[in-house]
CSV table of C-alpha atoms in Angstrom, one decimal:
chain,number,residue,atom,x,y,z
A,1326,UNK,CA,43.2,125.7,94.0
A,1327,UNK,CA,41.6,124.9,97.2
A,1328,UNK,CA,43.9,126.2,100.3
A,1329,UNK,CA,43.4,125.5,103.6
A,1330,UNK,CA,45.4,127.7,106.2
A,1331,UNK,CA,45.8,127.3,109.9
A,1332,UNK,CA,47.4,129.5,112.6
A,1333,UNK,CA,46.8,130.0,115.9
A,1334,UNK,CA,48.6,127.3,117.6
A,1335,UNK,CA,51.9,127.5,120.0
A,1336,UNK,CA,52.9,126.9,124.0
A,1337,UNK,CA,50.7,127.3,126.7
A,1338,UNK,CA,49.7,126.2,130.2
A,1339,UNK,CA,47.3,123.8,130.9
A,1340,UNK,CA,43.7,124.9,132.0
A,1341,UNK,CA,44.6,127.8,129.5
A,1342,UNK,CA,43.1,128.6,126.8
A,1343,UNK,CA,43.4,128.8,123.1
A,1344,UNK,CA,41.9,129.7,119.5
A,1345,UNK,CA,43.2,128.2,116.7
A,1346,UNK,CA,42.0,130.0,113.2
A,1347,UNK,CA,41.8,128.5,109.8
A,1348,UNK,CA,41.8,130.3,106.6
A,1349,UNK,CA,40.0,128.8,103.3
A,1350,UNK,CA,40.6,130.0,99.6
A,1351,UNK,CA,40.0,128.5,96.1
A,1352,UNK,CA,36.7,127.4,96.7
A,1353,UNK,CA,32.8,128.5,98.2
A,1354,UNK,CA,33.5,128.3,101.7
A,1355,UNK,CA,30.2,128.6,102.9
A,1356,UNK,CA,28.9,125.5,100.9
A,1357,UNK,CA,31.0,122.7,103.2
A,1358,UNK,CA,31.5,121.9,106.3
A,1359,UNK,CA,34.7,121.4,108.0
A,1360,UNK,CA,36.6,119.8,110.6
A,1361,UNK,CA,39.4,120.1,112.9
A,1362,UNK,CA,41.6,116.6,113.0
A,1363,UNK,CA,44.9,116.6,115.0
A,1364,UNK,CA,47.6,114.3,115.2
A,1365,UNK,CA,49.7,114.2,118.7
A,1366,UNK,CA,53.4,113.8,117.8
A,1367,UNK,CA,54.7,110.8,116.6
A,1368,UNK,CA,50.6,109.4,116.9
A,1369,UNK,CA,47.9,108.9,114.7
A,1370,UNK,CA,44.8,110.4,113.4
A,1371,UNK,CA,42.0,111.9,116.1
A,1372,UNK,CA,38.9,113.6,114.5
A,1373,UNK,CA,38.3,116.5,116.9
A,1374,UNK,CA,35.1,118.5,115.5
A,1375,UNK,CA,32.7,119.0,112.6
A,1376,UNK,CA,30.8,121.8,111.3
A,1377,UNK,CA,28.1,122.0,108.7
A,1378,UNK,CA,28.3,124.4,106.3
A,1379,UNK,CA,25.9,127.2,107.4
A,1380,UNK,CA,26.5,125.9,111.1
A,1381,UNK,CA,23.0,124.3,112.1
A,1382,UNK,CA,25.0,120.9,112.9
A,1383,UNK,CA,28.0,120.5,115.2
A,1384,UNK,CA,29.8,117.5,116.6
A,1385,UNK,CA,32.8,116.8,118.8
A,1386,UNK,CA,34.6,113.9,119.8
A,1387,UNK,CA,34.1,112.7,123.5
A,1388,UNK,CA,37.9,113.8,124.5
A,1389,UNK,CA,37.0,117.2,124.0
A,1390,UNK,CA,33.3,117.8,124.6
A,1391,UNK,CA,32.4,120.6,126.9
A,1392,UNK,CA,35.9,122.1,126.2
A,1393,UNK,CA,36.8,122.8,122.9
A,1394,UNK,CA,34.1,124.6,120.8
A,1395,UNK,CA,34.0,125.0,116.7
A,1396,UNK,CA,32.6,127.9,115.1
A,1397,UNK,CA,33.1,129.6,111.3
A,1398,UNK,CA,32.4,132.9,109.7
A,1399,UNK,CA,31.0,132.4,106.4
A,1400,UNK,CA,31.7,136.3,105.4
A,1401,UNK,CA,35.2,136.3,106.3
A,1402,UNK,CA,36.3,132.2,105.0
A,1403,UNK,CA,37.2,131.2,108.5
A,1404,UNK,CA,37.0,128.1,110.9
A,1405,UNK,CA,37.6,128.3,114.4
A,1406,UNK,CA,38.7,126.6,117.5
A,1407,UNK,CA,38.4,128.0,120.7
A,1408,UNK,CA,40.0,125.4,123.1
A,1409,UNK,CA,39.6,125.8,126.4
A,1410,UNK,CA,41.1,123.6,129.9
A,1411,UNK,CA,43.6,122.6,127.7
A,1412,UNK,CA,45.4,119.4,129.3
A,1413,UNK,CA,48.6,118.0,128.1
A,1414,UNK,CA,47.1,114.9,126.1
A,1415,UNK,CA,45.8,118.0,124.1
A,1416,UNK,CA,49.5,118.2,122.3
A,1417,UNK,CA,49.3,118.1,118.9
A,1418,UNK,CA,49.2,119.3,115.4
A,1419,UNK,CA,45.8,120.5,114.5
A,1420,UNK,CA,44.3,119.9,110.8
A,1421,UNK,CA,41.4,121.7,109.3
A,1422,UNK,CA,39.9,119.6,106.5
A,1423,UNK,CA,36.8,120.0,104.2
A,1424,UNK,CA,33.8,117.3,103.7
A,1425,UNK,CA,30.9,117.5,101.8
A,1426,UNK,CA,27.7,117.5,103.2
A,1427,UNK,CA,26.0,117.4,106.5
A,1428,UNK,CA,27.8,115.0,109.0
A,1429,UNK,CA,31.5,114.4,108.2
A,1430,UNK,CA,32.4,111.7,105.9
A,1431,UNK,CA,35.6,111.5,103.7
A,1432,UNK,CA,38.3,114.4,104.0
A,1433,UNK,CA,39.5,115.2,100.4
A,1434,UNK,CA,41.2,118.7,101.6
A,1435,UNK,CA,43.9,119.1,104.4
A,1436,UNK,CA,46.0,122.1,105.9
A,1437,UNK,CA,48.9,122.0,107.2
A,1438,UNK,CA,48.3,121.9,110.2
A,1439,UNK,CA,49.2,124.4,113.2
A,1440,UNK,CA,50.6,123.0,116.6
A,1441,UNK,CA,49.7,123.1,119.8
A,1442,UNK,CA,51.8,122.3,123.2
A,1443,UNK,CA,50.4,122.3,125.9
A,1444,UNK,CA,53.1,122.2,128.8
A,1445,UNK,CA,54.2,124.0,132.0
B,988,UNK,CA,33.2,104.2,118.9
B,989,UNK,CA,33.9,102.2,116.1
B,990,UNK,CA,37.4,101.3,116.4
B,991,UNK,CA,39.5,100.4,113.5
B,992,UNK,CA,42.6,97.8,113.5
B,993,UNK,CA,45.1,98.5,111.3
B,994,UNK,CA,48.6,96.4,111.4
B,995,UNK,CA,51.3,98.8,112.5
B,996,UNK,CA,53.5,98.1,109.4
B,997,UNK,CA,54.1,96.1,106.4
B,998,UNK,CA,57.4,95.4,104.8
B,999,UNK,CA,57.2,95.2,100.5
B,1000,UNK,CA,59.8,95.3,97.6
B,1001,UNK,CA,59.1,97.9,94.8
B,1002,UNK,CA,57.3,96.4,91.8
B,1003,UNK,CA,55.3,93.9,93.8
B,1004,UNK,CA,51.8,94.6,95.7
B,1005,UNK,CA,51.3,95.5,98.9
B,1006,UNK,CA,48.2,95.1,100.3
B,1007,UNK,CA,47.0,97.2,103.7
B,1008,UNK,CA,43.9,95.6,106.0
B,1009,UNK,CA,41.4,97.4,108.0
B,1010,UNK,CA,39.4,95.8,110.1
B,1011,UNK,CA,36.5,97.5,111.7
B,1012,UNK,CA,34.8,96.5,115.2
B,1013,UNK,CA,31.2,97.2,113.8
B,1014,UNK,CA,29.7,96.5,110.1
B,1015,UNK,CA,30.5,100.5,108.4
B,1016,UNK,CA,28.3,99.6,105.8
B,1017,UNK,CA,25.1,101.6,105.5
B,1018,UNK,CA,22.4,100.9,102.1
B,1019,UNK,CA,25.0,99.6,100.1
B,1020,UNK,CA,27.7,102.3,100.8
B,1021,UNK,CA,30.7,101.5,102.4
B,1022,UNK,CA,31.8,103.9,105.1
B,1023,UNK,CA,35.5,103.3,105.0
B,1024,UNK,CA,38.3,105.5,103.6
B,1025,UNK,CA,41.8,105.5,102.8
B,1026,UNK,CA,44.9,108.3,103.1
B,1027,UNK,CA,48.1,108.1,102.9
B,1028,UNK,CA,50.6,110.4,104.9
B,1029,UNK,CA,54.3,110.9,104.4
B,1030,UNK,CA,56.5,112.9,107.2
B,1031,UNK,CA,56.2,115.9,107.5
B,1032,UNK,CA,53.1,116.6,105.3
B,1033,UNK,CA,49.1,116.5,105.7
B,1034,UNK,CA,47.0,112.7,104.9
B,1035,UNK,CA,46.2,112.8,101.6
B,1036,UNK,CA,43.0,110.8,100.2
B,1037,UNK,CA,43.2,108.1,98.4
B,1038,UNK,CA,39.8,106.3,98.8
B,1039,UNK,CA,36.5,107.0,99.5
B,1040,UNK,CA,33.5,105.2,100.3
B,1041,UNK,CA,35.3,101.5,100.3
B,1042,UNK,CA,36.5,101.4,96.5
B,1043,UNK,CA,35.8,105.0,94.9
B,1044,UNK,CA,39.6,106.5,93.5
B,1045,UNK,CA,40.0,110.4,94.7
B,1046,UNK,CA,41.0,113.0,92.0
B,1047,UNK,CA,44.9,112.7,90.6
B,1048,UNK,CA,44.9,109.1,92.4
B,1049,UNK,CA,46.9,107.0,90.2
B,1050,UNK,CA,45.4,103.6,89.3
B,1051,UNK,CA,47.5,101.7,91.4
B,1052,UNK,CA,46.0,102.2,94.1
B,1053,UNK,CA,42.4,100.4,94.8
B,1054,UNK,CA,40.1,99.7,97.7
B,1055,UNK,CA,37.7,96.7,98.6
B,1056,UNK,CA,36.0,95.3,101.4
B,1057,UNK,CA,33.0,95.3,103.4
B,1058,UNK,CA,31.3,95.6,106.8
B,1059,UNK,CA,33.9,95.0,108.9
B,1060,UNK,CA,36.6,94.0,106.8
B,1061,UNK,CA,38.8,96.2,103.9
B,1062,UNK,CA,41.8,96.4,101.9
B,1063,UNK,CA,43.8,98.8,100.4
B,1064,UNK,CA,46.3,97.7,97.5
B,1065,UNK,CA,49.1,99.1,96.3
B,1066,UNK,CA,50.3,97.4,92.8
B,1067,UNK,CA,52.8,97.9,92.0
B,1068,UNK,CA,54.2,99.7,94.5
B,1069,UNK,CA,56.8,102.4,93.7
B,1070,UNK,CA,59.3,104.0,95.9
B,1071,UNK,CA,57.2,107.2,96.4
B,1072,UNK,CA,54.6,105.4,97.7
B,1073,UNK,CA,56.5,104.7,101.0
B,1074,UNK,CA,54.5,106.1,103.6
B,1075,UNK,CA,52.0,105.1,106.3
B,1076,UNK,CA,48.5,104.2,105.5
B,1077,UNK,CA,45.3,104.9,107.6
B,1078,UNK,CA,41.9,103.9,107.0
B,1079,UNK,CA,38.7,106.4,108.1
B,1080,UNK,CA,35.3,105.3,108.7
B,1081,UNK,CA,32.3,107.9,108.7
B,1082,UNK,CA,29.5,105.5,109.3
B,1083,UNK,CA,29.4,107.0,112.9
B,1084,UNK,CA,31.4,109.9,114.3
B,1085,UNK,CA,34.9,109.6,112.6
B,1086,UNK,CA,37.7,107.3,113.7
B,1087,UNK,CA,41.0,106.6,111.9
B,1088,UNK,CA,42.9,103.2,112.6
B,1089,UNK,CA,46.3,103.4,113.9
B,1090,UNK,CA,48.3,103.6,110.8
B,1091,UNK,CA,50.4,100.9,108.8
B,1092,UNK,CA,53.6,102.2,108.0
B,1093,UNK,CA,55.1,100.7,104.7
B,1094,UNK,CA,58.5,100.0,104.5
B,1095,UNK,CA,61.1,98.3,102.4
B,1096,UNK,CA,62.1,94.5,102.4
């Protein structure tokens, strides 16, 4: 069964920092890329980041380019997010999700989620 | 970006269809492949696919839900629709970097 495990999230200032971790089991972790997706509360959907699966292609979203990077370790089934300048429009539950392939298309696996507030 | 303009709900009785439009601001068709995808998220838990490339059923997807469209303009149905299947909608395109529409919520009449 695939499983997809964050943690990581929780209060903190803004211009802080923050790394959120997400674990994957029940599948080959190193053949997919992944994603982080977050959902402000009460909002919609916002794709954040992708990365391929042996980390040669990375994308972000323009809202977080230049402060958020994505990152995995193949050997130990883990996705990363290391936010950084977080601002208060950062608020939100973050997803990790798998796609198949190169660029991100359709997400057919979803954690469940870990949240972030960012607040003074 | 592509943006994607969903209605923000819909209201439906059980047993009849419901169906959920997406419209997209630039064509998300690509060599015959529509970019468009459809989840479905109830409170408190994850999306969950439903749909992928425009009309393509996910795993353990019952039949009653389908998808159809293209370039710029797509549908999800629901029929019949079932009281579990009360929840809000979003469509996904991947043609470019990812955007979701807003979300229709589907409610009771």
């Amino acid at each position: 069964e695939v499983q997809l495990v964050e943690s990581g999230g929780g209060l903190v200032q803004p211009g802080r920092s923050l790394k959120l971790s997400c674990l994957a089991s029940g599948f080959t972790f190193s053949n997919y890329g992944m994603n982080w997706i977050r959902q402000a509360p009460g909002k919609g959907l916002e794709w954040v980041a992708s990365i391929s699966s042996s980390s040669s292609y990375i994308y972000y979203a323009d809202t977080v380019k230049g402060r958020f990077t994505i990152s995995r370790d193949n050997a130990k089934n883990t996705l990363y997010l290391q936010m950084t300048s977080l601002r208060s429009e950062d608020t939100a539950l973050y997803y990790c999700a798998r796609h198949r392939g190169v660029a991100p298309n359709w997400f057919a696996y979803w954690g469940q989620g870990t949240l972030v507030t960012v607040s003074s | 970006d592509i943006v994607l303009t969903q209605s923000p709900a819909l209201a439906v009785s059980l047993e009849q269809r419901a169906t959920i439009s997406c419209k997209t601001s630039q064509n998300v068709d690509n060599y015959g492949i529509s970019y468009m995808h459809w989840y479905q998220q109830k409170p408190g838990q994850q999306p969950k696919l439903l749909i992928y490339e425009g009309s393509n059923l996910a795993s353990g997807i019952p039949a009653r839900f389908s998808g159809s469209g293209s370039g710029t303009d797509f549908t999800l149905t629901i029929d019949p629709v079932e009281a579990d299947d009360i929840a809000t909608y979003y469509c996904q395109q991947s043609k470019d970097y990812p955007t979701f529409g807003g979300g229709t919520k589907l409610e009771l009449k």
